[in-house]
Amino acid sequence: MMRPMVPPATLAPLLACPACGTRLTGDACLACRIDYPSLAEIPWLMPDPRASLIEWRGRLHHLLTHYGAEAARQRAALARVAPGGLTRQRLERVAAAFDDQAVRLRELLQPLGLERRHEAHAVHVALGTELPLTQGLSSYYANLHRDWCWGDEENAAGLAAVLQALPAGTRPARVLVLGAGAGRLAYDLHRTLAPELTVALDFNPLFAIAARRIAGGLPLELYEFPIAPRTVADHALLRRLSALAPAPAGLEFVLADATAPPFLPAAFDLVLTPWLIDVLGEPVPRQLQRINSLLMPAGLWVNHGSLAFADADPALALTLEELLESLPDAGFSRPAAAEAQLPYLSSPASRHARLETVITFCARKERDVAAPPRGRELPEWLRRSDLPVPPLAQFRAQALSTRVYAFLLAMIDGERTVRDMARLMEQQKLMAAEDAEPAIRRFLLRALETSGERPSF
Ligand SMILES: C[S@@+](CC[C@H](N)C(=O)[O-])C[C@H]1O[C@@H](n2cnc3c(N)ncnc32)[C@H](O)[C@@H]1O
């Protein structure tokens, strides 16, 4: 359930409205007239709290639909397998695990208020709020298992790299971990450096809720579904996620967007970005401005992870050299970076694992630079509700494609074959029939997949 936010005493004096940057009064931004809520006692400080709640609720619905569909697919496959034998065991095991995982996640994420979701599934599909699983609640899901079950070696290596990057004797008072994920590094740093406050910020409620609970000393059981399971049993493993000991006071979780962090300027003396700057989808120069403004004078920024700007604008897909070169312009010292080859997500249950060359560096803030605008850069007519939406060429092209989709779907009457449909496309001068046949097949398959249910043949 969403309740009014009651921030912990150490956090309250640092909080600012994520939408406009004004200091919060209790749980409210008086300038924006927004009362910020909390979710499972975690401050929910998204710029538009209601809209983001609806989005994450939609993602939970999507994930549960996916689990249901996966369980059904495993059971359907049983019909094609002889009685007895390991394959049957595997299918039954995985189907039961997907069902059970759905129950567990529904319960854990009950504060998202799934029962309040009244919108039709089709409306979300059309509006694109049913996100693919890669952008959903289960993105980076394996991190939970690494952080709190089998990943001691990887977690220790990450912590050691960060500690080594810090100047000797660093004793920060206030630490911010942006994109904290499943929370282990924030927990380990909090225990090791003993600051008065460590804030673990992420926008994924599954991570924040699970991590807060585990770090608070309450273990959690969830399934791991490894990429390349070694055995039948490894296909679906109920893992116990737990911390060595409850975190000392002062480790706080915040649900917020790292592109609009809800803090006053100069609130922290150490900011960490572990495995974040290349996945945030925001130009690095802007991220540097923001980190600079979050830091007090002479504060430290530690960056840790690989640099893999897969989909970035080529001008912004920085190598390490370029990133280091840009630091003085962003108000930072130019540090030396350490590189180490480390195993990454090497689950004992999987034959799949990554080996990453991980970069870690620590830059000191040397001067203030102008703070960047909050949140993603959006055109005025999109941010406001009272301006006309311009008839851009991209929208006209989309409108045309949508008419073609509608035409294709309207041809499905239970009688027509793919060939009949291709002929109709040709008659409408949309495409030559021989090209239309494979295109229609691809279209129909995609439509099935978008429905959240993968077809089995
Ligand atoms: C590659 S994971 C790294 C997680 C963690 N730092 C670690 O090292 O295990 C990236 C993390 O950033 C979070 N993230 C991505 N975009 C974000 C945003 N705009 N605001 C807050 N968190 C974000 C994701 O939810 C995910 O937990």
GROMACS .gro file of C-alpha atoms in nm, residues 55-416:
model
  362
   55GLU     CA    1   0.398   0.191  -1.476
   56TRP     CA    2   0.564  -0.038  -1.222
   57ARG     CA    3   0.231  -0.200  -1.139
   58GLY     CA    4   0.193  -0.269  -1.512
   59ARG     CA    5   0.539  -0.423  -1.518
   60LEU     CA    6   0.448  -0.650  -1.225
   61HIS     CA    7   0.135  -0.756  -1.408
   62HIS     CA    8   0.344  -0.823  -1.716
   63LEU     CA    9   0.594  -1.034  -1.522
   64LEU     CA   10   0.323  -1.241  -1.354
   65THR     CA   11   0.157  -1.295  -1.693
   66HIS     CA   12   0.493  -1.410  -1.825
   67TYR     CA   13   0.536  -1.659  -1.538
   68GLY     CA   14   0.186  -1.794  -1.597
   69ALA     CA   15   0.254  -1.833  -1.969
   70GLU     CA   16   0.589  -2.005  -1.901
   71ALA     CA   17   0.428  -2.250  -1.657
   72ALA     CA   18   0.160  -2.329  -1.919
   73ARG     CA   19   0.424  -2.379  -2.189
   74GLN     CA   20   0.614  -2.630  -1.976
   75ARG     CA   21   0.291  -2.822  -1.902
   76ALA     CA   22   0.187  -2.818  -2.268
   77ALA     CA   23   0.525  -2.968  -2.354
   78LEU     CA   24   0.453  -3.262  -2.119
   79ALA     CA   25   0.209  -3.392  -2.380
   80ARG     CA   26   0.501  -3.444  -2.621
   81VAL     CA   27   0.720  -3.634  -2.371
   82ALA     CA   28   0.707  -4.006  -2.290
   83PRO     CA   29   0.601  -4.102  -1.936
   84GLY     CA   30   0.880  -4.133  -1.678
   85GLY     CA   31   1.228  -4.002  -1.739
   86LEU     CA   32   1.416  -3.684  -1.660
   87THR     CA   33   1.255  -3.457  -1.920
   88ARG     CA   34   0.916  -3.504  -1.757
   89GLN     CA   35   1.066  -3.432  -1.419
   90ARG     CA   36   1.226  -3.115  -1.552
   91LEU     CA   37   0.908  -2.983  -1.715
   92GLU     CA   38   0.700  -3.052  -1.404
   93ARG     CA   39   0.961  -2.896  -1.180
   94VAL     CA   40   0.994  -2.578  -1.387
   95ALA     CA   41   0.617  -2.537  -1.430
   96ALA     CA   42   0.564  -2.566  -1.055
   97ALA     CA   43   0.850  -2.323  -0.992
   98PHE     CA   44   0.704  -2.056  -1.222
   99ASP     CA   45   0.367  -2.087  -1.047
  100ASP     CA   46   0.529  -2.066  -0.705
  101GLN     CA   47   0.754  -1.775  -0.806
  102ALA     CA   48   0.445  -1.582  -0.920
  103VAL     CA   49   0.282  -1.635  -0.578
  104ARG     CA   50   0.599  -1.523  -0.401
  105LEU     CA   51   0.645  -1.209  -0.610
  106ARG     CA   52   0.279  -1.117  -0.586
  107GLU     CA   53   0.312  -1.130  -0.210
  108LEU     CA   54   0.645  -0.946  -0.191
  109LEU     CA   55   0.527  -0.671  -0.425
  110GLN     CA   56   0.178  -0.652  -0.285
  111PRO     CA   57   0.248  -0.286  -0.185
  112LEU     CA   58   0.240  -0.199  -0.558
  113GLY     CA   59  -0.134  -0.264  -0.538
  114LEU     CA   60  -0.185  -0.500  -0.829
  115GLU     CA   61  -0.552  -0.543  -0.738
  116ARG     CA   62  -0.597  -0.174  -0.824
  117ARG     CA   63  -0.511  -0.236  -1.187
  118HIS     CA   64  -0.830  -0.188  -1.383
  119GLU     CA   65  -0.701  -0.093  -1.727
  120ALA     CA   66  -0.746  -0.350  -2.002
  121HIS     CA   67  -0.429  -0.537  -2.099
  122ALA     CA   68  -0.487  -0.428  -2.462
  123VAL     CA   69  -0.476  -0.061  -2.366
  124HIS     CA   70  -0.133  -0.106  -2.211
  125VAL     CA   71  -0.006  -0.298  -2.509
  126ALA     CA   72  -0.128  -0.019  -2.739
  127LEU     CA   73   0.023   0.256  -2.522
  128GLY     CA   74   0.352   0.072  -2.494
  129THR     CA   75   0.339   0.063  -2.112
  130GLU     CA   76   0.362  -0.316  -2.123
  131LEU     CA   77   0.736  -0.310  -2.143
  132PRO     CA   78   0.947  -0.596  -2.269
  133LEU     CA   79   1.094  -0.805  -1.988
  134THR     CA   80   1.438  -0.655  -2.055
  135GLN     CA   81   1.310  -0.325  -1.913
  136GLY     CA   82   1.087  -0.474  -1.650
  137LEU     CA   83   1.098  -0.574  -1.288
  138SER     CA   84   1.317  -0.873  -1.359
  139SER     CA   85   1.594  -0.683  -1.542
  140TYR     CA   86   1.920  -0.778  -1.371
  141TYR     CA   87   1.719  -1.029  -1.162
  142ALA     CA   88   2.022  -1.261  -1.130
  143ASN     CA   89   2.190  -0.987  -0.923
  144LEU     CA   90   1.961  -1.075  -0.632
  145HIS     CA   91   2.097  -1.428  -0.621
  146ARG     CA   92   2.458  -1.317  -0.666
  147ASP     CA   93   2.427  -1.044  -0.402
  148TRP     CA   94   2.254  -1.251  -0.137
  149CYS     CA   95   2.315  -1.619  -0.208
  150TRP     CA   96   2.606  -1.761  -0.404
  151GLY     CA   97   2.813  -1.455  -0.501
  152ASP     CA   98   3.051  -1.408  -0.204
  153GLU     CA   99   3.361  -1.411  -0.423
  154GLU     CA  100   3.220  -1.163  -0.678
  155ASN     CA  101   3.077  -0.938  -0.409
  156ALA     CA  102   3.407  -0.934  -0.219
  157ALA     CA  103   3.599  -0.852  -0.539
  158GLY     CA  104   3.364  -0.559  -0.617
  159LEU     CA  105   3.393  -0.424  -0.263
  160ALA     CA  106   3.773  -0.460  -0.264
  161ALA     CA  107   3.802  -0.272  -0.596
  162VAL     CA  108   3.594   0.018  -0.460
  163LEU     CA  109   3.785   0.032  -0.130
  164GLN     CA  110   4.118   0.027  -0.312
  165ALA     CA  111   4.010   0.319  -0.529
  166LEU     CA  112   3.933   0.535  -0.224
  167PRO     CA  113   4.213   0.753  -0.084
  168ALA     CA  114   4.364   0.595   0.231
  169GLY     CA  115   4.172   0.680   0.546
  170THR     CA  116   3.850   0.791   0.365
  171ARG     CA  117   3.572   0.812   0.625
  172PRO     CA  118   3.264   0.948   0.449
  173ALA     CA  119   2.968   1.070   0.652
  174ARG     CA  120   2.705   1.039   0.378
  175VAL     CA  121   2.723   0.791   0.093
  176LEU     CA  122   2.491   0.763  -0.208
  177VAL     CA  123   2.485   0.452  -0.428
  178LEU     CA  124   2.307   0.532  -0.754
  179GLY     CA  125   2.151   0.232  -0.930
  180ALA     CA  126   2.216   0.018  -0.621
  181GLY     CA  127   2.038  -0.284  -0.771
  182ALA     CA  128   1.998  -0.573  -0.526
  183GLY     CA  129   2.189  -0.366  -0.272
  184ARG     CA  130   2.487  -0.578  -0.166
  185LEU     CA  131   2.760  -0.324  -0.242
  186ALA     CA  132   2.571  -0.053  -0.051
  187TYR     CA  133   2.530  -0.294   0.243
  188ASP     CA  134   2.898  -0.397   0.238
  189LEU     CA  135   3.018  -0.036   0.214
  190HIS     CA  136   2.790   0.070   0.494
  191ARG     CA  137   2.930  -0.203   0.718
  192THR     CA  138   3.291  -0.134   0.618
  193LEU     CA  139   3.309   0.247   0.607
  194ALA     CA  140   3.052   0.302   0.883
  195PRO     CA  141   2.912   0.636   0.759
  196GLU     CA  142   2.617   0.789   0.941
  197LEU     CA  143   2.407   0.740   0.626
  198THR     CA  144   2.425   0.522   0.315
  199VAL     CA  145   2.146   0.571   0.062
  200ALA     CA  146   2.084   0.286  -0.182
  201LEU     CA  147   1.885   0.437  -0.470
  202ASP     CA  148   1.723   0.238  -0.748
  203PHE     CA  149   1.400   0.272  -0.946
  204ASN     CA  150   1.314  -0.098  -0.943
  205PRO     CA  151   1.078  -0.177  -0.652
  206LEU     CA  152   1.161  -0.550  -0.661
  207PHE     CA  153   1.523  -0.470  -0.579
  208ALA     CA  154   1.451  -0.204  -0.318
  209ILE     CA  155   1.185  -0.406  -0.133
  210ALA     CA  156   1.385  -0.730  -0.141
  211ALA     CA  157   1.716  -0.563  -0.050
  212ARG     CA  158   1.572  -0.363   0.239
  213ARG     CA  159   1.416  -0.675   0.382
  214ILE     CA  160   1.726  -0.893   0.342
  215ALA     CA  161   1.969  -0.625   0.465
  216GLY     CA  162   1.738  -0.578   0.762
  217GLY     CA  163   1.794  -0.942   0.859
  218LEU     CA  164   1.482  -1.107   0.713
  219PRO     CA  165   1.577  -1.376   0.459
  220LEU     CA  166   1.370  -1.417   0.145
  221GLU     CA  167   1.316  -1.720  -0.078
  222LEU     CA  168   1.291  -1.674  -0.454
  223TYR     CA  169   1.369  -1.896  -0.752
  224GLU     CA  170   1.676  -1.872  -0.964
  225PHE     CA  171   1.628  -1.973  -1.329
  226PRO     CA  172   1.989  -2.000  -1.457
  227ILE     CA  173   2.075  -1.935  -1.823
  228ALA     CA  174   2.253  -2.269  -1.883
  229PRO     CA  175   2.145  -2.504  -1.602
  230ARG     CA  176   2.389  -2.783  -1.522
  231THR     CA  177   2.129  -3.037  -1.407
  232VAL     CA  178   1.754  -3.094  -1.410
  233ALA     CA  179   1.733  -2.956  -1.056
  234ASP     CA  180   1.932  -2.647  -1.157
  235HIS     CA  181   1.658  -2.535  -1.399
  236ALA     CA  182   1.461  -2.386  -1.111
  237LEU     CA  183   1.623  -2.347  -0.770
  238LEU     CA  184   1.451  -2.204  -0.469
  239ARG     CA  185   1.727  -1.989  -0.322
  240ARG     CA  186   1.746  -1.848   0.027
  241LEU     CA  187   1.859  -1.488   0.003
  242SER     CA  188   2.006  -1.361   0.327
  243ALA     CA  189   2.260  -1.122   0.481
  244LEU     CA  190   2.534  -1.220   0.724
  245ALA     CA  191   2.388  -0.983   0.982
  246PRO     CA  192   2.134  -0.701   0.985
  247ALA     CA  193   2.285  -0.379   0.850
  248PRO     CA  194   2.385  -0.120   1.111
  249ALA     CA  195   2.149   0.178   1.145
  250GLY     CA  196   2.178   0.434   0.866
  251LEU     CA  197   2.143   0.213   0.554
  252GLU     CA  198   1.839   0.357   0.377
  253PHE     CA  199   1.668   0.252   0.056
  254VAL     CA  200   1.507   0.508  -0.175
  255LEU     CA  201   1.295   0.442  -0.481
  256ALA     CA  202   1.383   0.717  -0.725
  257ASP     CA  203   1.510   0.785  -1.073
  258ALA     CA  204   1.886   0.833  -1.091
  259THR     CA  205   1.828   1.100  -1.357
  260ALA     CA  206   1.621   1.302  -1.107
  261PRO     CA  207   1.772   1.219  -0.767
  262PRO     CA  208   1.561   1.360  -0.481
  263PHE     CA  209   1.840   1.533  -0.291
  264LEU     CA  210   1.959   1.885  -0.218
  265PRO     CA  211   2.286   1.996  -0.375
  266ALA     CA  212   2.605   1.892  -0.191
  267ALA     CA  213   2.415   1.635   0.018
  268PHE     CA  214   2.684   1.364  -0.002
  269ASP     CA  215   3.056   1.330   0.039
  270LEU     CA  216   3.079   1.001  -0.152
  271VAL     CA  217   2.872   0.901  -0.458
  272LEU     CA  218   2.908   0.561  -0.622
  273THR     CA  219   2.788   0.453  -0.965
  274PRO     CA  220   2.840   0.075  -0.981
  275TRP     CA  221   2.766  -0.067  -1.327
  276LEU     CA  222   2.541   0.228  -1.401
  277ILE     CA  223   2.673   0.508  -1.621
  278ASP     CA  224   2.659   0.299  -1.939
  279VAL     CA  225   2.308   0.161  -1.881
  280LEU     CA  226   2.136   0.479  -1.762
  281GLY     CA  227   2.062   0.586  -2.120
  282GLU     CA  228   2.160   0.943  -2.044
  283PRO     CA  229   2.463   1.127  -2.189
  284VAL     CA  230   2.760   1.087  -1.955
  285PRO     CA  231   2.843   1.463  -1.950
  286ARG     CA  232   2.499   1.523  -1.801
  287GLN     CA  233   2.548   1.246  -1.546
  288LEU     CA  234   2.882   1.403  -1.447
  289GLN     CA  235   2.715   1.743  -1.392
  290ARG     CA  236   2.455   1.576  -1.172
  291ILE     CA  237   2.706   1.378  -0.966
  292ASN     CA  238   2.908   1.697  -0.924
  293SER     CA  239   2.606   1.882  -0.786
  294LEU     CA  240   2.521   1.597  -0.544
  295LEU     CA  241   2.871   1.615  -0.394
  296MET     CA  242   2.995   1.858  -0.132
  297PRO     CA  243   3.325   2.039  -0.206
  298ALA     CA  244   3.612   1.788  -0.229
  299GLY     CA  245   3.358   1.503  -0.229
  300LEU     CA  246   3.446   1.176  -0.403
  301TRP     CA  247   3.287   0.998  -0.696
  302VAL     CA  248   3.366   0.629  -0.745
  303ASN     CA  249   3.274   0.467  -1.071
  304HIS     CA  250   3.289   0.089  -1.098
  305GLY     CA  251   3.196  -0.146  -1.381
  306SER     CA  252   3.268  -0.197  -1.749
  307LEU     CA  253   3.194   0.065  -2.010
  308ALA     CA  254   2.952  -0.089  -2.259
  309PHE     CA  255   2.756   0.186  -2.431
  310ALA     CA  256   2.572  -0.057  -2.656
  311ASP     CA  257   2.296   0.169  -2.795
  312ALA     CA  258   2.439   0.512  -2.727
  313ASP     CA  259   2.478   0.796  -2.973
  314PRO     CA  260   2.826   0.723  -3.120
  315ALA     CA  261   2.946   1.064  -2.999
  316LEU     CA  262   2.865   0.957  -2.645
  317ALA     CA  263   2.983   0.595  -2.646
  318LEU     CA  264   3.293   0.690  -2.447
  319THR     CA  265   3.602   0.480  -2.396
  320LEU     CA  266   3.780   0.500  -2.062
  321GLU     CA  267   4.037   0.744  -2.205
  322GLU     CA  268   3.764   0.978  -2.329
  323LEU     CA  269   3.576   0.957  -2.002
  324LEU     CA  270   3.889   1.043  -1.798
  325GLU     CA  271   3.973   1.325  -2.039
  326SER     CA  272   3.628   1.479  -1.984
  327LEU     CA  273   3.649   1.483  -1.602
  328PRO     CA  274   3.829   1.819  -1.547
  329ASP     CA  275   3.561   1.997  -1.758
  330ALA     CA  276   3.298   1.842  -1.531
  331GLY     CA  277   3.474   1.981  -1.222
  332PHE     CA  278   3.656   1.662  -1.120
  333SER     CA  279   4.020   1.565  -1.074
  334ARG     CA  280   4.165   1.335  -1.337
  335PRO     CA  281   4.224   1.004  -1.157
  336ALA     CA  282   4.411   0.689  -1.252
  337ALA     CA  283   4.179   0.396  -1.319
  338ALA     CA  284   4.237   0.038  -1.204
  339GLU     CA  285   4.132  -0.249  -1.430
  340ALA     CA  286   4.080  -0.608  -1.316
  341GLN     CA  287   3.940  -0.919  -1.480
  342LEU     CA  288   3.657  -1.046  -1.266
  343PRO     CA  289   3.400  -1.324  -1.299
  344TYR     CA  290   3.051  -1.180  -1.338
  345LEU     CA  291   2.726  -1.357  -1.255
  346SER     CA  292   2.895  -1.691  -1.235
  347SER     CA  293   2.615  -1.895  -1.080
  348PRO     CA  294   2.722  -2.239  -0.953
  349ALA     CA  295   2.405  -2.376  -1.112
  350SER     CA  296   2.488  -2.248  -1.460
  351ARG     CA  297   2.741  -2.326  -1.731
  352HIS     CA  298   2.704  -1.967  -1.846
  353ALA     CA  299   2.911  -1.692  -1.685
  354ARG     CA  300   3.078  -1.369  -1.789
  355LEU     CA  301   3.434  -1.252  -1.745
  356GLU     CA  302   3.451  -0.873  -1.734
  357THR     CA  303   3.741  -0.632  -1.731
  358VAL     CA  304   3.614  -0.403  -1.462
  359ILE     CA  305   3.724  -0.042  -1.434
  360THR     CA  306   3.726   0.136  -1.100
  361PHE     CA  307   3.831   0.496  -1.039
  362CYS     CA  308   3.777   0.764  -0.781
  363ALA     CA  309   3.758   1.130  -0.886
  364ARG     CA  310   3.755   1.422  -0.644
  365LYS     CA  311   3.522   1.718  -0.693
  366GLU     CA  312   3.744   2.023  -0.748
  367ARG     CA  313   3.484   2.287  -0.833
  368ASP     CA  314   3.111   2.330  -0.884
  369VAL     CA  315   2.966   2.305  -1.233
  370ALA     CA  316   2.613   2.406  -1.333
  371ALA     CA  317   2.353   2.145  -1.230
  372PRO     CA  318   2.177   1.978  -1.525
  373PRO     CA  319   1.799   1.985  -1.571
  374ARG     CA  320   1.619   1.710  -1.379
  375GLY     CA  321   1.501   1.394  -1.549
  376ARG     CA  322   1.513   1.304  -1.912
  377GLU     CA  323   1.522   1.587  -2.163
  378LEU     CA  324   1.169   1.609  -2.300
  379PRO     CA  325   1.004   1.861  -2.533
  380GLU     CA  326   0.779   2.118  -2.370
  381TRP     CA  327   0.460   1.985  -2.537
  382LEU     CA  328   0.529   1.643  -2.386
  383ARG     CA  329   0.598   1.767  -2.034
  384ARG     CA  330   0.293   1.995  -2.027
  385SER     CA  331  -0.069   1.896  -2.088
  386ASP     CA  332  -0.186   2.230  -2.231
  387LEU     CA  333   0.023   2.257  -2.549
  388PRO     CA  334  -0.073   2.113  -2.891
  389VAL     CA  335   0.111   1.798  -2.995
  390PRO     CA  336   0.299   1.879  -3.319
  391PRO     CA  337   0.219   1.662  -3.626
  392LEU     CA  338   0.576   1.534  -3.659
  393ALA     CA  339   0.681   1.316  -3.953
  394GLN     CA  340   0.749   1.033  -3.705
  395PHE     CA  341   0.384   1.042  -3.588
  396ARG     CA  342   0.254   1.041  -3.947
  397ALA     CA  343   0.471   0.740  -4.027
  398GLN     CA  344   0.341   0.562  -3.714
  399ALA     CA  345  -0.018   0.642  -3.814
  400LEU     CA  346   0.040   0.480  -4.152
  401SER     CA  347   0.194   0.168  -3.999
  402THR     CA  348  -0.094   0.146  -3.753
  403ARG     CA  349  -0.341   0.149  -4.042
  404VAL     CA  350  -0.147  -0.136  -4.202
  405TYR     CA  351  -0.155  -0.331  -3.873
  406ALA     CA  352  -0.528  -0.275  -3.848
  407PHE     CA  353  -0.574  -0.390  -4.209
  408LEU     CA  354  -0.371  -0.705  -4.145
  409LEU     CA  355  -0.559  -0.793  -3.828
  410ALA     CA  356  -0.897  -0.721  -3.989
  411MET     CA  357  -0.817  -0.980  -4.260
  412ILE     CA  358  -0.811  -1.257  -3.997
  413ASP     CA  359  -1.159  -1.410  -4.019
  414GLY     CA  360  -1.086  -1.773  -3.939
  415GLU     CA  361  -1.105  -1.861  -4.312
  416ARG     CA  362  -0.825  -1.677  -4.488
   0.00000   0.00000   0.00000
